Amino acid sequence: MYEFHCAGCHLEDGTGLGEIYPPLTKSDYVIENIKDFACIISKGIRGPITVDGIEYNEEMPGNKGLTPVEISNIINYMNHTFDYGLAPQQLHETKEYLKRCE
Amino acid sequence: MSRIILFVVASLLLFTACKEESRILPKYGFEDVVDGDTLNHKIPPFEFINQDSQLVSNESLSDFIYVSDFFFIHCPTICPKVKKQMLKIYDKYEDESMVKFVSHTIDPKRDDVSALKDFSTKLGVDHDKWYFLTGEKDEIYDIADDYFNIAIEDETAPEGFDHSGKIILTDKEGHIRAFCEGTDPETIPQFIKDVSTLIDEYRQTP
């Protein structure tokens, strides 16, 4: 899932590219905004954000087609692969978080 | 005894000489026969505009060997992967004055000079070392063919383009001497070696 939907920009190893695509590995942004994570995946994100001290001001498209289960899977996959050290996100939590951007 | 040593040294020398020989890079592409002479495939003369609105042509690159790829900024699939590998190669040869980097956009409509400038700045690379080129669409696609890249507009591909992720090494005369798959990190170390081999080739025969 991650591979297919996200790796094109953020790369398989999650390291991103220059000041264009922010990294997802150990991203302080993800960890601080974990409640927005589901919405970032679903709706995308634009405008200036700061990730690990570097400012990005690009646009990430949303993934409208993804179901809450799939979004939850991506989040947990990333949490595991990139070592965020967060508790696994339960499906009902993902659904709850997704209400923030409806 | 000394004769044996001499023999060993001589054969060692011979051996390394052969090894050097076999490290000469091929010249890729179909050969042309002109007036009975067989000529290696060459990149034809070209002129494009870089991210600083400067003209970059085959002539301005004739003192350099260069590493090139094709991309476009709004490419969500393979381009960032290729750029990542290009960056790796760039890091390796950042201080080697013989090497330049050339990235052709295949989406000149959106990737104009200022978009390319913004992109190269955000990538954090030296604008005198790595050119991001735009120009007439037909010319870009023609030159892509010359680099064996498949850059065909394809409505079904994400963002409307489908293209190959090859990274190509061109020598001072415009011959293609090596290439690799920018989407496959495992092909990069050999490519980096090939760049060094070509540098040595010019250093040895000034």
PDB file of C-alpha atoms in Angstrom:
ATOM      1  CA  MET A   1       0.000   0.000   0.000  1.00  0.00           C
ATOM      2  CA  TYR A   2       2.648   2.477   1.075  1.00  0.00           C
ATOM      3  CA  GLU A   3       4.804   1.397  -1.832  1.00  0.00           C
ATOM      4  CA  PHE A   4       2.023   2.040  -4.324  1.00  0.00           C
ATOM      5  CA  HIS A   5       0.494   5.244  -2.972  1.00  0.00           C
ATOM      6  CA  CYS A   6       3.313   7.075  -1.253  1.00  0.00           C
ATOM      7  CA  ALA A   7       6.751   5.819  -2.283  1.00  0.00           C
ATOM      8  CA  GLY A   8       6.707   7.651  -5.623  1.00  0.00           C
ATOM      9  CA  CYS A   9       7.196  10.938  -3.806  1.00  0.00           C
ATOM     10  CA  HIS A  10       8.468  10.078  -0.357  1.00  0.00           C
ATOM     11  CA  LEU A  11      10.512   7.125  -1.656  1.00  0.00           C
ATOM     12  CA  GLU A  12      10.501   3.551  -0.472  1.00  0.00           C
ATOM     13  CA  ASP A  13      12.821   4.277   2.403  1.00  0.00           C
ATOM     14  CA  GLY A  14      10.766   7.352   3.339  1.00  0.00           C
ATOM     15  CA  THR A  15      13.680   9.763   3.046  1.00  0.00           C
ATOM     16  CA  GLY A  16      11.942  12.195   0.688  1.00  0.00           C
ATOM     17  CA  LEU A  17      13.789  14.475  -1.722  1.00  0.00           C
ATOM     18  CA  GLY A  18      15.589  17.742  -1.102  1.00  0.00           C
ATOM     19  CA  GLU A  19      13.231  20.493   0.010  1.00  0.00           C
ATOM     20  CA  ILE A  20      10.523  19.157  -2.263  1.00  0.00           C
ATOM     21  CA  TYR A  21       9.206  15.949  -0.711  1.00  0.00           C
ATOM     22  CA  PRO A  22       9.562  15.844   3.069  1.00  0.00           C
ATOM     23  CA  PRO A  23      10.906  12.730   4.761  1.00  0.00           C
ATOM     24  CA  LEU A  24       8.574  10.410   6.625  1.00  0.00           C
ATOM     25  CA  THR A  25      11.275   8.657   8.580  1.00  0.00           C
ATOM     26  CA  LYS A  26      11.228   9.797  12.164  1.00  0.00           C
ATOM     27  CA  SER A  27       9.252  12.810  10.970  1.00  0.00           C
ATOM     28  CA  ASP A  28       8.591  15.040  13.957  1.00  0.00           C
ATOM     29  CA  TYR A  29       5.688  16.432  11.980  1.00  0.00           C
ATOM     30  CA  VAL A  30       3.932  13.073  11.797  1.00  0.00           C
ATOM     31  CA  ILE A  31       4.488  12.316  15.435  1.00  0.00           C
ATOM     32  CA  GLU A  32       3.244  15.707  16.624  1.00  0.00           C
ATOM     33  CA  ASN A  33       0.287  15.697  14.273  1.00  0.00           C
ATOM     34  CA  ILE A  34      -0.621  12.064  14.518  1.00  0.00           C
ATOM     35  CA  LYS A  35      -4.308  12.913  14.756  1.00  0.00           C
ATOM     36  CA  ASP A  36      -4.110  14.686  11.399  1.00  0.00           C
ATOM     37  CA  PHE A  37      -2.233  11.859   9.748  1.00  0.00           C
ATOM     38  CA  ALA A  38      -5.337  10.057   8.461  1.00  0.00           C
ATOM     39  CA  CYS A  39      -6.571  13.333   6.954  1.00  0.00           C
ATOM     40  CA  ILE A  40      -3.210  14.071   5.330  1.00  0.00           C
ATOM     41  CA  ILE A  41      -3.378  10.714   3.585  1.00  0.00           C
ATOM     42  CA  SER A  42      -7.014  11.108   2.631  1.00  0.00           C
ATOM     43  CA  LYS A  43      -7.137  14.785   1.634  1.00  0.00           C
ATOM     44  CA  GLY A  44      -3.516  15.636   0.968  1.00  0.00           C
ATOM     45  CA  ILE A  45      -1.750  18.659   2.362  1.00  0.00           C
ATOM     46  CA  ARG A  46      -0.541  21.988   0.996  1.00  0.00           C
ATOM     47  CA  GLY A  47       1.025  25.179   2.207  1.00  0.00           C
ATOM     48  CA  PRO A  48       4.106  25.740   4.330  1.00  0.00           C
ATOM     49  CA  ILE A  49       4.973  23.075   6.895  1.00  0.00           C
ATOM     50  CA  THR A  50       8.178  22.428   8.779  1.00  0.00           C
ATOM     51  CA  VAL A  51       9.504  18.891   8.991  1.00  0.00           C
ATOM     52  CA  ASP A  52      12.637  18.186  10.974  1.00  0.00           C
ATOM     53  CA  GLY A  53      13.687  21.816  10.744  1.00  0.00           C
ATOM     54  CA  ILE A  54      13.225  22.236   7.006  1.00  0.00           C
ATOM     55  CA  GLU A  55      10.351  24.190   5.525  1.00  0.00           C
ATOM     56  CA  TYR A  56       8.341  22.665   2.703  1.00  0.00           C
ATOM     57  CA  ASN A  57       5.783  24.499   0.658  1.00  0.00           C
ATOM     58  CA  GLU A  58       4.492  22.117  -1.944  1.00  0.00           C
ATOM     59  CA  GLU A  59       1.315  20.247  -2.524  1.00  0.00           C
ATOM     60  CA  MET A  60       0.513  16.642  -1.811  1.00  0.00           C
ATOM     61  CA  PRO A  61      -2.570  15.246  -3.561  1.00  0.00           C
ATOM     62  CA  GLY A  62      -5.187  13.382  -1.528  1.00  0.00           C
ATOM     63  CA  ASN A  63      -6.079   9.739  -1.883  1.00  0.00           C
ATOM     64  CA  LYS A  64      -9.843   9.854  -2.060  1.00  0.00           C
ATOM     65  CA  GLY A  65     -10.149   6.205  -3.010  1.00  0.00           C
ATOM     66  CA  LEU A  66      -8.613   4.865   0.183  1.00  0.00           C
ATOM     67  CA  THR A  67     -10.915   3.309   2.785  1.00  0.00           C
ATOM     68  CA  PRO A  68     -10.393   3.878   6.529  1.00  0.00           C
ATOM     69  CA  VAL A  69      -9.052   0.321   6.808  1.00  0.00           C
ATOM     70  CA  GLU A  70      -6.456   1.003   4.140  1.00  0.00           C
ATOM     71  CA  ILE A  71      -5.485   4.316   5.702  1.00  0.00           C
ATOM     72  CA  SER A  72      -5.149   2.653   9.063  1.00  0.00           C
ATOM     73  CA  ASN A  73      -2.950  -0.033   7.497  1.00  0.00           C
ATOM     74  CA  ILE A  74      -0.678   2.545   5.905  1.00  0.00           C
ATOM     75  CA  ILE A  75      -0.296   4.425   9.178  1.00  0.00           C
ATOM     76  CA  ASN A  76       0.555   1.277  11.076  1.00  0.00           C
ATOM     77  CA  TYR A  77       2.911   0.100   8.383  1.00  0.00           C
ATOM     78  CA  MET A  78       4.764   3.409   8.562  1.00  0.00           C
ATOM     79  CA  ASN A  79       4.765   3.475  12.328  1.00  0.00           C
ATOM     80  CA  HIS A  80       6.416   0.082  12.237  1.00  0.00           C
ATOM     81  CA  THR A  81       8.775   0.584   9.291  1.00  0.00           C
ATOM     82  CA  PHE A  82       9.928   4.085  10.206  1.00  0.00           C
ATOM     83  CA  ASP A  83      10.026   3.418  13.880  1.00  0.00           C
ATOM     84  CA  TYR A  84       7.771   6.198  15.164  1.00  0.00           C
ATOM     85  CA  GLY A  85       7.332   4.261  18.380  1.00  0.00           C
ATOM     86  CA  LEU A  86       3.599   5.003  18.515  1.00  0.00           C
ATOM     87  CA  ALA A  87       0.909   2.611  19.636  1.00  0.00           C
ATOM     88  CA  PRO A  88      -0.811   0.907  16.685  1.00  0.00           C
ATOM     89  CA  GLN A  89      -3.767   2.943  15.506  1.00  0.00           C
ATOM     90  CA  GLN A  90      -7.080   1.160  15.920  1.00  0.00           C
ATOM     91  CA  LEU A  91      -9.602   1.322  13.114  1.00  0.00           C
ATOM     92  CA  HIS A  92     -12.149   3.203  15.236  1.00  0.00           C
ATOM     93  CA  GLU A  93      -9.456   5.799  16.002  1.00  0.00           C
ATOM     94  CA  THR A  94      -8.669   6.248  12.319  1.00  0.00           C
ATOM     95  CA  LYS A  95     -12.373   6.708  11.621  1.00  0.00           C
ATOM     96  CA  GLU A  96     -12.560   9.240  14.435  1.00  0.00           C
ATOM     97  CA  TYR A  97      -9.541  11.167  13.107  1.00  0.00           C
ATOM     98  CA  LEU A  98     -10.991  11.168   9.602  1.00  0.00           C
ATOM     99  CA  LYS A  99     -14.013  13.097  10.901  1.00  0.00           C
ATOM    100  CA  ARG A 100     -11.694  16.042  11.506  1.00  0.00           C
ATOM    101  CA  CYS A 101     -11.476  16.751   7.803  1.00  0.00           C
ATOM    102  CA  GLU A 102     -14.897  15.857   6.522  1.00  0.00           C
TER     103      GLU A 102
ATOM    104  CA  MET B   1      65.216 -16.653  -9.163  1.00  0.00           C
ATOM    105  CA  SER B   2      65.370 -13.098 -10.366  1.00  0.00           C
ATOM    106  CA  ARG B   3      64.119 -14.333 -13.743  1.00  0.00           C
ATOM    107  CA  ILE B   4      61.113 -15.840 -12.091  1.00  0.00           C
ATOM    108  CA  ILE B   5      60.393 -12.583 -10.301  1.00  0.00           C
ATOM    109  CA  LEU B   6      60.825 -10.740 -13.567  1.00  0.00           C
ATOM    110  CA  PHE B   7      58.399 -13.118 -15.203  1.00  0.00           C
ATOM    111  CA  VAL B   8      55.858 -12.662 -12.451  1.00  0.00           C
ATOM    112  CA  VAL B   9      56.153  -8.875 -12.605  1.00  0.00           C
ATOM    113  CA  ALA B  10      55.897  -8.920 -16.388  1.00  0.00           C
ATOM    114  CA  SER B  11      52.821 -11.087 -16.419  1.00  0.00           C
ATOM    115  CA  LEU B  12      51.250  -8.999 -13.709  1.00  0.00           C
ATOM    116  CA  LEU B  13      51.849  -5.898 -15.813  1.00  0.00           C
ATOM    117  CA  LEU B  14      50.418  -7.640 -18.830  1.00  0.00           C
ATOM    118  CA  PHE B  15      47.427  -8.732 -16.825  1.00  0.00           C
ATOM    119  CA  THR B  16      46.631  -5.253 -15.507  1.00  0.00           C
ATOM    120  CA  ALA B  17      47.149  -3.832 -18.991  1.00  0.00           C
ATOM    121  CA  CYS B  18      44.536  -6.222 -20.361  1.00  0.00           C
ATOM    122  CA  LYS B  19      42.201  -5.381 -17.558  1.00  0.00           C
ATOM    123  CA  GLU B  20      42.536  -1.687 -18.321  1.00  0.00           C
ATOM    124  CA  GLU B  21      41.847  -2.446 -21.964  1.00  0.00           C
ATOM    125  CA  SER B  22      38.614  -4.224 -21.200  1.00  0.00           C
ATOM    126  CA  ARG B  23      37.453  -1.293 -19.082  1.00  0.00           C
ATOM    127  CA  ILE B  24      37.060   1.002 -22.071  1.00  0.00           C
ATOM    128  CA  LEU B  25      33.391   1.848 -22.240  1.00  0.00           C
ATOM    129  CA  PRO B  26      31.398   0.963 -25.333  1.00  0.00           C
ATOM    130  CA  LYS B  27      29.753   3.527 -27.576  1.00  0.00           C
ATOM    131  CA  TYR B  28      26.071   2.731 -27.573  1.00  0.00           C
ATOM    132  CA  GLY B  29      23.538   3.090 -30.326  1.00  0.00           C
ATOM    133  CA  PHE B  30      23.136   2.197 -33.956  1.00  0.00           C
ATOM    134  CA  GLU B  31      26.072   2.918 -36.190  1.00  0.00           C
ATOM    135  CA  ASP B  32      25.708   5.111 -39.231  1.00  0.00           C
ATOM    136  CA  VAL B  33      27.632   4.456 -42.389  1.00  0.00           C
ATOM    137  CA  VAL B  34      28.656   7.707 -44.073  1.00  0.00           C
ATOM    138  CA  ASP B  35      30.772   7.547 -47.244  1.00  0.00           C
ATOM    139  CA  GLY B  36      31.841   4.048 -46.345  1.00  0.00           C
ATOM    140  CA  ASP B  37      32.941   5.034 -42.834  1.00  0.00           C
ATOM    141  CA  THR B  38      31.166   3.541 -39.878  1.00  0.00           C
ATOM    142  CA  LEU B  39      30.267   6.239 -37.349  1.00  0.00           C
ATOM    143  CA  ASN B  40      29.099   5.675 -33.830  1.00  0.00           C
ATOM    144  CA  HIS B  41      25.753   7.048 -32.798  1.00  0.00           C
ATOM    145  CA  LYS B  42      26.013  10.625 -31.540  1.00  0.00           C
ATOM    146  CA  ILE B  43      23.675  13.034 -29.855  1.00  0.00           C
ATOM    147  CA  PRO B  44      22.868  15.568 -32.597  1.00  0.00           C
ATOM    148  CA  PRO B  45      23.381  19.310 -32.008  1.00  0.00           C
ATOM    149  CA  PHE B  46      20.884  20.775 -29.570  1.00  0.00           C
ATOM    150  CA  GLU B  47      20.014  24.021 -27.813  1.00  0.00           C
ATOM    151  CA  PHE B  48      17.944  24.315 -24.680  1.00  0.00           C
ATOM    152  CA  ILE B  49      17.354  26.896 -21.945  1.00  0.00           C
ATOM    153  CA  ASN B  50      18.412  26.192 -18.378  1.00  0.00           C
ATOM    154  CA  GLN B  51      16.971  27.284 -15.031  1.00  0.00           C
ATOM    155  CA  ASP B  52      18.934  30.562 -15.239  1.00  0.00           C
ATOM    156  CA  SER B  53      17.577  31.352 -18.737  1.00  0.00           C
ATOM    157  CA  GLN B  54      20.995  30.531 -20.182  1.00  0.00           C
ATOM    158  CA  LEU B  55      21.461  28.647 -23.410  1.00  0.00           C
ATOM    159  CA  VAL B  56      22.933  25.180 -23.000  1.00  0.00           C
ATOM    160  CA  SER B  57      23.964  23.406 -26.192  1.00  0.00           C
ATOM    161  CA  ASN B  58      26.073  20.500 -27.378  1.00  0.00           C
ATOM    162  CA  GLU B  59      28.826  23.086 -27.891  1.00  0.00           C
ATOM    163  CA  SER B  60      28.691  24.495 -24.393  1.00  0.00           C
ATOM    164  CA  LEU B  61      28.941  20.913 -23.117  1.00  0.00           C
ATOM    165  CA  SER B  62      31.749  19.859 -25.436  1.00  0.00           C
ATOM    166  CA  ASP B  63      34.417  20.155 -22.731  1.00  0.00           C
ATOM    167  CA  PHE B  64      32.443  18.034 -20.319  1.00  0.00           C
ATOM    168  CA  ILE B  65      31.104  14.583 -19.894  1.00  0.00           C
ATOM    169  CA  TYR B  66      27.581  14.692 -18.579  1.00  0.00           C
ATOM    170  CA  VAL B  67      25.029  12.622 -16.747  1.00  0.00           C
ATOM    171  CA  SER B  68      21.456  13.148 -17.915  1.00  0.00           C
ATOM    172  CA  ASP B  69      17.902  12.124 -17.251  1.00  0.00           C
ATOM    173  CA  PHE B  70      14.366  13.049 -18.247  1.00  0.00           C
ATOM    174  CA  PHE B  71      11.755  14.075 -15.728  1.00  0.00           C
ATOM    175  CA  PHE B  72       8.980  16.496 -14.956  1.00  0.00           C
ATOM    176  CA  ILE B  73       8.196  18.271 -11.749  1.00  0.00           C
ATOM    177  CA  HIS B  74       4.622  17.046 -11.257  1.00  0.00           C
ATOM    178  CA  CYS B  75       5.616  13.427 -11.598  1.00  0.00           C
ATOM    179  CA  PRO B  76       4.336  11.320  -8.738  1.00  0.00           C
ATOM    180  CA  THR B  77       5.770   7.998  -9.822  1.00  0.00           C
ATOM    181  CA  ILE B  78       9.364   7.352 -10.772  1.00  0.00           C
ATOM    182  CA  CYS B  79      10.944  10.806 -11.115  1.00  0.00           C
ATOM    183  CA  PRO B  80      11.731  11.369  -7.438  1.00  0.00           C
ATOM    184  CA  LYS B  81      13.394   7.956  -7.313  1.00  0.00           C
ATOM    185  CA  VAL B  82      15.514   8.771 -10.316  1.00  0.00           C
ATOM    186  CA  LYS B  83      16.376  12.200  -8.892  1.00  0.00           C
ATOM    187  CA  LYS B  84      17.445  10.572  -5.656  1.00  0.00           C
ATOM    188  CA  GLN B  85      19.897   8.409  -7.578  1.00  0.00           C
ATOM    189  CA  MET B  86      21.025  11.387  -9.668  1.00  0.00           C
ATOM    190  CA  LEU B  87      21.727  13.188  -6.400  1.00  0.00           C
ATOM    191  CA  LYS B  88      23.812  10.257  -5.237  1.00  0.00           C
ATOM    192  CA  ILE B  89      25.900  10.432  -8.407  1.00  0.00           C
ATOM    193  CA  TYR B  90      26.046  14.233  -8.104  1.00  0.00           C
ATOM    194  CA  ASP B  91      27.357  13.999  -4.540  1.00  0.00           C
ATOM    195  CA  LYS B  92      30.092  11.730  -5.821  1.00  0.00           C
ATOM    196  CA  TYR B  93      31.257  14.107  -8.566  1.00  0.00           C
ATOM    197  CA  GLU B  94      30.332  17.462  -7.088  1.00  0.00           C
ATOM    198  CA  ASP B  95      33.983  18.556  -7.101  1.00  0.00           C
ATOM    199  CA  GLU B  96      34.948  16.918 -10.390  1.00  0.00           C
ATOM    200  CA  SER B  97      34.994  19.753 -12.903  1.00  0.00           C
ATOM    201  CA  MET B  98      34.805  17.480 -15.931  1.00  0.00           C
ATOM    202  CA  VAL B  99      31.320  16.249 -15.042  1.00  0.00           C
ATOM    203  CA  LYS B 100      28.031  18.108 -15.566  1.00  0.00           C
ATOM    204  CA  PHE B 101      24.470  17.044 -14.901  1.00  0.00           C
ATOM    205  CA  VAL B 102      21.614  17.637 -17.300  1.00  0.00           C
ATOM    206  CA  SER B 103      17.943  17.053 -16.528  1.00  0.00           C
ATOM    207  CA  HIS B 104      15.477  17.549 -19.355  1.00  0.00           C
ATOM    208  CA  THR B 105      11.885  18.242 -18.453  1.00  0.00           C
ATOM    209  CA  ILE B 106       9.415  16.496 -20.748  1.00  0.00           C
ATOM    210  CA  ASP B 107       6.626  18.815 -19.575  1.00  0.00           C
ATOM    211  CA  PRO B 108       7.829  22.213 -20.852  1.00  0.00           C
ATOM    212  CA  LYS B 109       4.322  23.661 -20.604  1.00  0.00           C
ATOM    213  CA  ARG B 110       4.347  23.556 -16.821  1.00  0.00           C
ATOM    214  CA  ASP B 111       8.077  23.334 -16.168  1.00  0.00           C
ATOM    215  CA  ASP B 112       9.153  26.772 -17.315  1.00  0.00           C
ATOM    216  CA  VAL B 113      12.401  28.482 -16.341  1.00  0.00           C
ATOM    217  CA  SER B 114      11.133  29.753 -13.000  1.00  0.00           C
ATOM    218  CA  ALA B 115       9.598  26.397 -12.049  1.00  0.00           C
ATOM    219  CA  LEU B 116      12.888  24.692 -12.870  1.00  0.00           C
ATOM    220  CA  LYS B 117      14.817  27.310 -10.907  1.00  0.00           C
ATOM    221  CA  ASP B 118      12.607  26.726  -7.897  1.00  0.00           C
ATOM    222  CA  PHE B 119      12.999  22.969  -8.254  1.00  0.00           C
ATOM    223  CA  SER B 120      16.790  23.041  -8.537  1.00  0.00           C
ATOM    224  CA  THR B 121      17.074  25.394  -5.573  1.00  0.00           C
ATOM    225  CA  LYS B 122      14.943  23.102  -3.450  1.00  0.00           C
ATOM    226  CA  LEU B 123      17.019  20.152  -4.542  1.00  0.00           C
ATOM    227  CA  GLY B 124      19.984  22.143  -3.231  1.00  0.00           C
ATOM    228  CA  VAL B 125      22.307  21.733  -6.212  1.00  0.00           C
ATOM    229  CA  ASP B 126      24.792  24.082  -7.897  1.00  0.00           C
ATOM    230  CA  HIS B 127      23.183  25.787 -10.903  1.00  0.00           C
ATOM    231  CA  ASP B 128      26.500  25.804 -12.751  1.00  0.00           C
ATOM    232  CA  LYS B 129      26.966  22.111 -12.379  1.00  0.00           C
ATOM    233  CA  TRP B 130      23.487  20.730 -12.845  1.00  0.00           C
ATOM    234  CA  TYR B 131      21.347  22.163 -15.628  1.00  0.00           C
ATOM    235  CA  PHE B 132      17.589  21.781 -15.723  1.00  0.00           C
ATOM    236  CA  LEU B 133      16.616  22.265 -19.336  1.00  0.00           C
ATOM    237  CA  THR B 134      13.429  23.183 -21.082  1.00  0.00           C
ATOM    238  CA  GLY B 135      12.613  24.040 -24.679  1.00  0.00           C
ATOM    239  CA  GLU B 136      10.360  23.091 -27.561  1.00  0.00           C
ATOM    240  CA  LYS B 137       8.444  19.948 -26.806  1.00  0.00           C
ATOM    241  CA  ASP B 138       9.255  18.310 -30.156  1.00  0.00           C
ATOM    242  CA  GLU B 139      12.946  18.958 -29.719  1.00  0.00           C
ATOM    243  CA  ILE B 140      12.890  17.512 -26.233  1.00  0.00           C
ATOM    244  CA  TYR B 141      11.133  14.385 -27.431  1.00  0.00           C
ATOM    245  CA  ASP B 142      13.493  14.044 -30.370  1.00  0.00           C
ATOM    246  CA  ILE B 143      16.546  14.273 -28.200  1.00  0.00           C
ATOM    247  CA  ALA B 144      14.991  11.815 -25.794  1.00  0.00           C
ATOM    248  CA  ASP B 145      14.844   9.352 -28.657  1.00  0.00           C
ATOM    249  CA  ASP B 146      18.493   9.996 -29.245  1.00  0.00           C
ATOM    250  CA  TYR B 147      19.234   9.098 -25.654  1.00  0.00           C
ATOM    251  CA  PHE B 148      17.100   5.939 -26.105  1.00  0.00           C
ATOM    252  CA  ASN B 149      14.654   7.244 -23.638  1.00  0.00           C
ATOM    253  CA  ILE B 150      11.040   6.476 -24.178  1.00  0.00           C
ATOM    254  CA  ALA B 151       9.308   9.773 -23.662  1.00  0.00           C
ATOM    255  CA  ILE B 152       5.930   9.342 -25.251  1.00  0.00           C
ATOM    256  CA  GLU B 153       2.961  11.311 -24.083  1.00  0.00           C
ATOM    257  CA  ASP B 154       0.542   8.755 -22.744  1.00  0.00           C
ATOM    258  CA  GLU B 155      -2.863   9.828 -21.515  1.00  0.00           C
ATOM    259  CA  THR B 156      -3.302   6.746 -19.384  1.00  0.00           C
ATOM    260  CA  ALA B 157      -0.071   7.176 -17.438  1.00  0.00           C
ATOM    261  CA  PRO B 158      -0.252   9.059 -14.143  1.00  0.00           C
ATOM    262  CA  GLU B 159      -0.048  12.797 -14.831  1.00  0.00           C
ATOM    263  CA  GLY B 160      -0.276  12.114 -18.554  1.00  0.00           C
ATOM    264  CA  PHE B 161       3.266  11.030 -19.190  1.00  0.00           C
ATOM    265  CA  ASP B 162       4.990   7.743 -19.316  1.00  0.00           C
ATOM    266  CA  HIS B 163       8.706   7.641 -19.664  1.00  0.00           C
ATOM    267  CA  SER B 164      11.734   5.641 -18.792  1.00  0.00           C
ATOM    268  CA  GLY B 165      13.905   6.315 -15.799  1.00  0.00           C
ATOM    269  CA  LYS B 166      17.234   5.843 -17.472  1.00  0.00           C
ATOM    270  CA  ILE B 167      20.270   7.824 -16.409  1.00  0.00           C
ATOM    271  CA  ILE B 168      22.726   8.299 -19.241  1.00  0.00           C
ATOM    272  CA  LEU B 169      26.409   9.140 -19.484  1.00  0.00           C
ATOM    273  CA  THR B 170      27.492  11.086 -22.578  1.00  0.00           C
ATOM    274  CA  ASP B 171      31.122  11.799 -23.468  1.00  0.00           C
ATOM    275  CA  LYS B 172      32.656  15.025 -24.791  1.00  0.00           C
ATOM    276  CA  GLU B 173      32.026  13.958 -28.390  1.00  0.00           C
ATOM    277  CA  GLY B 174      28.353  13.219 -27.784  1.00  0.00           C
ATOM    278  CA  HIS B 175      28.626   9.431 -27.657  1.00  0.00           C
ATOM    279  CA  ILE B 176      26.540   7.561 -25.111  1.00  0.00           C
ATOM    280  CA  ARG B 177      28.990   5.576 -23.017  1.00  0.00           C
ATOM    281  CA  ALA B 178      26.947   4.159 -20.168  1.00  0.00           C
ATOM    282  CA  PHE B 179      23.462   4.112 -18.728  1.00  0.00           C
ATOM    283  CA  CYS B 180      21.591   2.707 -15.783  1.00  0.00           C
ATOM    284  CA  GLU B 181      18.079   2.451 -14.421  1.00  0.00           C
ATOM    285  CA  GLY B 182      17.370   5.372 -12.134  1.00  0.00           C
ATOM    286  CA  THR B 183      14.589   3.372 -10.544  1.00  0.00           C
ATOM    287  CA  ASP B 184      16.936   0.575  -9.548  1.00  0.00           C
ATOM    288  CA  PRO B 185      19.476   1.658  -6.916  1.00  0.00           C
ATOM    289  CA  GLU B 186      21.488  -1.509  -7.502  1.00  0.00           C
ATOM    290  CA  THR B 187      22.558  -0.355 -10.947  1.00  0.00           C
ATOM    291  CA  ILE B 188      24.034   2.892  -9.588  1.00  0.00           C
ATOM    292  CA  PRO B 189      27.419   1.729  -8.202  1.00  0.00           C
ATOM    293  CA  GLN B 190      28.428   0.305 -11.592  1.00  0.00           C
ATOM    294  CA  PHE B 191      27.313   3.521 -13.275  1.00  0.00           C
ATOM    295  CA  ILE B 192      29.427   5.579 -10.887  1.00  0.00           C
ATOM    296  CA  LYS B 193      32.400   3.370 -11.786  1.00  0.00           C
ATOM    297  CA  ASP B 194      31.671   3.948 -15.464  1.00  0.00           C
ATOM    298  CA  VAL B 195      31.776   7.714 -14.934  1.00  0.00           C
ATOM    299  CA  SER B 196      35.196   7.356 -13.308  1.00  0.00           C
ATOM    300  CA  THR B 197      36.381   5.131 -16.144  1.00  0.00           C
ATOM    301  CA  LEU B 198      35.409   7.785 -18.659  1.00  0.00           C
ATOM    302  CA  ILE B 199      37.127  10.517 -16.650  1.00  0.00           C
ATOM    303  CA  ASP B 200      40.298   8.386 -16.627  1.00  0.00           C
ATOM    304  CA  GLU B 201      40.015   7.844 -20.346  1.00  0.00           C
ATOM    305  CA  TYR B 202      40.201  11.618 -20.921  1.00  0.00           C
ATOM    306  CA  ARG B 203      42.928  12.107 -18.322  1.00  0.00           C
ATOM    307  CA  GLN B 204      45.096   9.444 -19.984  1.00  0.00           C
ATOM    308  CA  THR B 205      44.688  10.722 -23.524  1.00  0.00           C
ATOM    309  CA  PRO B 206      44.635  14.494 -23.250  1.00  0.00           C
TER     310      PRO B 206
END
